[in-house]
XYZ file of C-alpha atoms in Angstrom:
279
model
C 34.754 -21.717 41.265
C 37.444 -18.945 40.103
C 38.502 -21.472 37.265
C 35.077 -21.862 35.983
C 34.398 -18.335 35.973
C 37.049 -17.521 34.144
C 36.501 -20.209 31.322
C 32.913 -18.700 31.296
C 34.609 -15.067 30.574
C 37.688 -16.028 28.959
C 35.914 -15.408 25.561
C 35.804 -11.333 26.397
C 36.761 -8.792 29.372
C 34.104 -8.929 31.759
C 31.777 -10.657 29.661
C 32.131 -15.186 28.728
C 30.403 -16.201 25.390
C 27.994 -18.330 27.288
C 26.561 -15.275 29.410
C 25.979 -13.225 26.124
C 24.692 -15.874 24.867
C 21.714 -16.826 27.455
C 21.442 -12.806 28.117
C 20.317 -13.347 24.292
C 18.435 -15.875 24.452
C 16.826 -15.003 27.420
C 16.245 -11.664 26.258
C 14.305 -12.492 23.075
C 12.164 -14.977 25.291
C 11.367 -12.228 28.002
C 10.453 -9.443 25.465
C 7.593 -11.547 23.969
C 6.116 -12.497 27.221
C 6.284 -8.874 28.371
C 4.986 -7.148 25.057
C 2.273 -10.207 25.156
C 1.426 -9.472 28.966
C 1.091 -5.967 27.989
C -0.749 -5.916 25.566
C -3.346 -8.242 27.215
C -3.466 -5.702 30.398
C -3.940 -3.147 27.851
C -5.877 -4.004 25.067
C -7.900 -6.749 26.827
C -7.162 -9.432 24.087
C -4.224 -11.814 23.177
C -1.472 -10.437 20.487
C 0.956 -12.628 18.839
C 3.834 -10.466 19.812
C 6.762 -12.343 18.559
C 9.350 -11.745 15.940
C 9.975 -15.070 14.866
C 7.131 -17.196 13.201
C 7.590 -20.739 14.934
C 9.234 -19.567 18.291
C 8.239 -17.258 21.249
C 11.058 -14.897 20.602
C 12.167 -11.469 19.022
C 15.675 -11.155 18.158
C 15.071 -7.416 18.564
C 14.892 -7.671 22.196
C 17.613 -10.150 22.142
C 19.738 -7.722 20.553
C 18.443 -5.114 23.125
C 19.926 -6.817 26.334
C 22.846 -7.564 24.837
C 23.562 -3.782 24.189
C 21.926 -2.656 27.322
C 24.290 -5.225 29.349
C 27.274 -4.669 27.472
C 27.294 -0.952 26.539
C 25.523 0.196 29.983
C 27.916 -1.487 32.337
C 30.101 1.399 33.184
C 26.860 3.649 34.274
C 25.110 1.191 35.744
C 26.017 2.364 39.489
C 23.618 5.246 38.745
C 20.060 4.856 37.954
C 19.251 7.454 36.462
C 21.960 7.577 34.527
C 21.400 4.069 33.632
C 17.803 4.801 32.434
C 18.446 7.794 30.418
C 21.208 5.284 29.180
C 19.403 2.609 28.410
C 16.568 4.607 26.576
C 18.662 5.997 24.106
C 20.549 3.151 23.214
C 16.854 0.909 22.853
C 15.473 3.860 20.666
C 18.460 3.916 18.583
C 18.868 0.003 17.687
C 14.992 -0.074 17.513
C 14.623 3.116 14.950
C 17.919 1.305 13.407
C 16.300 -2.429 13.163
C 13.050 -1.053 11.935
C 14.910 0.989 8.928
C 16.633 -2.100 8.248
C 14.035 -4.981 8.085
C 12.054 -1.976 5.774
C 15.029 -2.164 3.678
C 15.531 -5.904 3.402
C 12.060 -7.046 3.137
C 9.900 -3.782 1.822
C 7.626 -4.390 5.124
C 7.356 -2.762 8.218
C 7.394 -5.063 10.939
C 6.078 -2.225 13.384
C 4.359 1.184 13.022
C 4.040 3.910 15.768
C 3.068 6.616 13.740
C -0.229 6.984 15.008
C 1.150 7.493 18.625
C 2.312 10.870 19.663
C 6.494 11.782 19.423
C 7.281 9.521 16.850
C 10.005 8.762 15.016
C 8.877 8.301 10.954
C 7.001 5.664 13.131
C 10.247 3.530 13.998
C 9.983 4.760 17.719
C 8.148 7.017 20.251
C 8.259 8.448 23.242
C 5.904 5.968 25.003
C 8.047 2.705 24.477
C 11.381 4.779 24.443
C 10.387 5.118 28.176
C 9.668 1.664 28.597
C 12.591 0.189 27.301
C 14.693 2.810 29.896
C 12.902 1.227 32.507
C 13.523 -2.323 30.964
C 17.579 -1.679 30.232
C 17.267 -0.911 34.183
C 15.820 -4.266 34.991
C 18.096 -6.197 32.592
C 21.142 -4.514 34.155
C 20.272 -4.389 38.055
C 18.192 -7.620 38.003
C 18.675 -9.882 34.535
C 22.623 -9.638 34.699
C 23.199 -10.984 37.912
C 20.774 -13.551 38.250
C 22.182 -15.025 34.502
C 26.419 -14.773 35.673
C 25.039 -16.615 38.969
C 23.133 -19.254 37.294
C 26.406 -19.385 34.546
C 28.765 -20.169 37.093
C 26.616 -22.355 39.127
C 26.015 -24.964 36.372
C 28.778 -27.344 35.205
C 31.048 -26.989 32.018
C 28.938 -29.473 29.765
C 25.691 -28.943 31.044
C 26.305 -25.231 29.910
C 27.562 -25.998 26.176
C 25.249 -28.686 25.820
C 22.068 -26.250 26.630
C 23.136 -23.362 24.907
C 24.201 -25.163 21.620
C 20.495 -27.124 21.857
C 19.000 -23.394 22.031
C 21.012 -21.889 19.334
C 19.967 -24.653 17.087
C 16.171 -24.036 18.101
C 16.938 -20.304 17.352
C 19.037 -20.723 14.008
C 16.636 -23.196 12.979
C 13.700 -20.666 13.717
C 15.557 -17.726 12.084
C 16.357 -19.817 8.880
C 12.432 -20.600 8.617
C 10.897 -17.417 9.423
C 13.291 -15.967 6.708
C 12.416 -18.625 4.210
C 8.474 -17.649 5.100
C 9.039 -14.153 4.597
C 11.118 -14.597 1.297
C 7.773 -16.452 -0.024
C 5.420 -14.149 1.664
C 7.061 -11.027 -0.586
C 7.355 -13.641 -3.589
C 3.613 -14.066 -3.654
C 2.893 -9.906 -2.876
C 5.478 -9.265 -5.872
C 3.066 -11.616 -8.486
C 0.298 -10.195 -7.043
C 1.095 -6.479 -7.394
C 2.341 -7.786 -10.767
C -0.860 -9.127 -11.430
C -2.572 -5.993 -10.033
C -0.999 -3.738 -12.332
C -1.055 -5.943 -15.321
C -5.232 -5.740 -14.715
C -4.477 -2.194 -14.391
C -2.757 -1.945 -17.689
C -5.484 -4.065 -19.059
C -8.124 -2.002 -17.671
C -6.886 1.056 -19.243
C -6.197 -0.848 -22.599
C -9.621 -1.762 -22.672
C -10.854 1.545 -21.610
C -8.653 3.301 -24.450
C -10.225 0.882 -27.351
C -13.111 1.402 -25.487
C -13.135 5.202 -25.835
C -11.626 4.948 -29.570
C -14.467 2.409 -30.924
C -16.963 4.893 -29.124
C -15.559 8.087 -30.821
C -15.475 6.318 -34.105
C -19.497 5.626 -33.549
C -20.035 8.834 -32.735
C -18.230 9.901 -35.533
C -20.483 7.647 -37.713
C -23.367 8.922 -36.122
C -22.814 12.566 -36.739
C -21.801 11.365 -40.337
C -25.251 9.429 -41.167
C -26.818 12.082 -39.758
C -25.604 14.734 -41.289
C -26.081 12.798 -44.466
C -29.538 12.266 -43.873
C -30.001 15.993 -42.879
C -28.777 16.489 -46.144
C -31.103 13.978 -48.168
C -33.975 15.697 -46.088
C -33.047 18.250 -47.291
C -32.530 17.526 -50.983
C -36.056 15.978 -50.557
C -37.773 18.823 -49.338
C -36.092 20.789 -52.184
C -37.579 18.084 -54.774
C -40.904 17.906 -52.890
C -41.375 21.991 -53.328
C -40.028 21.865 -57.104
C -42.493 18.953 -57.794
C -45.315 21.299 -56.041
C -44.552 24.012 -57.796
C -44.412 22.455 -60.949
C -47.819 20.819 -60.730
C -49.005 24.323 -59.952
C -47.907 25.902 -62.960
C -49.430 22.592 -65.060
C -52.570 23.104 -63.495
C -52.340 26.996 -64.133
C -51.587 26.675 -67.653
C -54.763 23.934 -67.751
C -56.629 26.243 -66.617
C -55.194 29.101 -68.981
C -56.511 27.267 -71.085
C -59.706 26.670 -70.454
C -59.998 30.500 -70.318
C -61.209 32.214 -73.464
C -58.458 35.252 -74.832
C -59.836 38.608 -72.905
C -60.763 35.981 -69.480
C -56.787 34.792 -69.893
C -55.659 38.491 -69.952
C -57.484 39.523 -66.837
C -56.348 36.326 -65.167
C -52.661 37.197 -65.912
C -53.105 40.841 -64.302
C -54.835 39.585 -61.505
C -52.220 37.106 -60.747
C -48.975 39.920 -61.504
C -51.206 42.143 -59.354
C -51.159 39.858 -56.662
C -47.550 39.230 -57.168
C -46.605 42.928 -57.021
C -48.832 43.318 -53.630
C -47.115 40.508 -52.264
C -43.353 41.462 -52.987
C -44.861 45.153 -51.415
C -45.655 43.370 -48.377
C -42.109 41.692 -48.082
């Protein structure tokens, strides 16, 4: 038993490859199912709660036990120590994984900002205290019950299980990467798409607005041409009139004997004079 133990933890002080491994493992597996759980008891309906897309797993809280198991181990003799521990750590490699999975794939994976002591909406309070109750579990209860079940399996059974479930998990990671790569290859033509209908919105808009102006311009033109041949007609119309009214003065002039055409011509400066009076 001391032999196997130590080829179990020959790989680090304190801590063999395989238990980091299946704290790993089943860390990513136990974070779904208690997310899921809670968000059933919670919510009242089912959530897909995992990280990966094929498997039940989330490499965050993979990544989470093995810093809570192998960063908390000094402190774990206190409890609350251990949660206070274990809280901060969580927060940190959660606000840290968020900020990096933004960076890599322009997404956020996770958004708290509409709950209350948040974190640019990477953490908050709520599941900060959650996870310090968690790290306490992993260390107290998780830890022991995975170095037990380590030692109390034989060499090859131990190899051959772990390497079958890091092939499941690399084989999941590879493919959920792949699917996300595509996923943001289709959103990038798409927002290219979207702003090339954008840019030939407002191309059509500004041809639009030119061929428009360049009516109205034509509009104001005709019409201030034909305000102006209105106007020329009027003018013709009135010179016309007054024309025929001096023909038919004259006829009747001279129809007029001499001393009739003489009163006629005083009468009419007479009524001339009265009317530029009057003006």
């Amino acid at each position: 038993m001391k032999r196997k133990r130590q080829e179990y933890e020959g790989f680090a002080p304190g801590f063999g490859f395989y238990k980091l491994f299946w704290i790993f493992f089943i860390g990513s597996f136990l974070g779904v199912v208690i997310e899921t759980l809670w968000c059933i008891i919670t919510r009242g309906h089912f959530e897909s709660r995992q990280g990966l897309i094929y498997g039940p797993f989330n490499l965050v809280y993979g990544f989470g036990a093995l810093a809570v198991i192998h960063c908390l181990t000094p402190v774990d003799f206190s409890l609350p120590i251990l949660f206070v521990c274990g809280l901060l750590v969580t927060s940190a490699l959660e606000y840290f994984t968020g900020w990096l999975l933004e960076t890599i794939f322009h997404a956020k994976w996770w958004d708290y900002s509409t709950y209350r002591f948040n974190i640019h909406g990477r953490v908050c309070l709520r599941n900060s205290l959650m996870f310090g109750v968690l790290s306490v579990v992993a260390a107290r209860v998780v830890d022991p019950v995975v170095r037990g079940a380590i030692v109390s399996l034989p060499f090859w059974a131990s190899v051959s299980m772990s390497a079958v479930l890091l092939v499941i998990l690399l084989v999941d990671l590879v493919l959920t990467v792949r699917t996300i790569l595509d996923i943001n290859s289709v959103l990038r033509q798409f927002h290219q798409l979207v702003e090339q209908a954008k840019l030939d919105t407002a191309e059509y808009l500004k041809q639009s607005h030119q061929e428009f102006q360049q009516r109205f311009d034509q509009y104001q033109l005709n019409a201030e041409l034909g305000r102006m041949e209105l106007m020329d007609y009027i003018e013709q119309v009135k010179a016309e009139r007054a024309e025929r009214r001096a023909e038919k003065r004259e006829e009747l002039l001279e129809k007029l004997e001499s001393g009739q055409k003489e009163i006629a011509r005083r009468m009419e400066s007479s009524c001339l004079l009265y009317t530029s009076d009057a003006a």
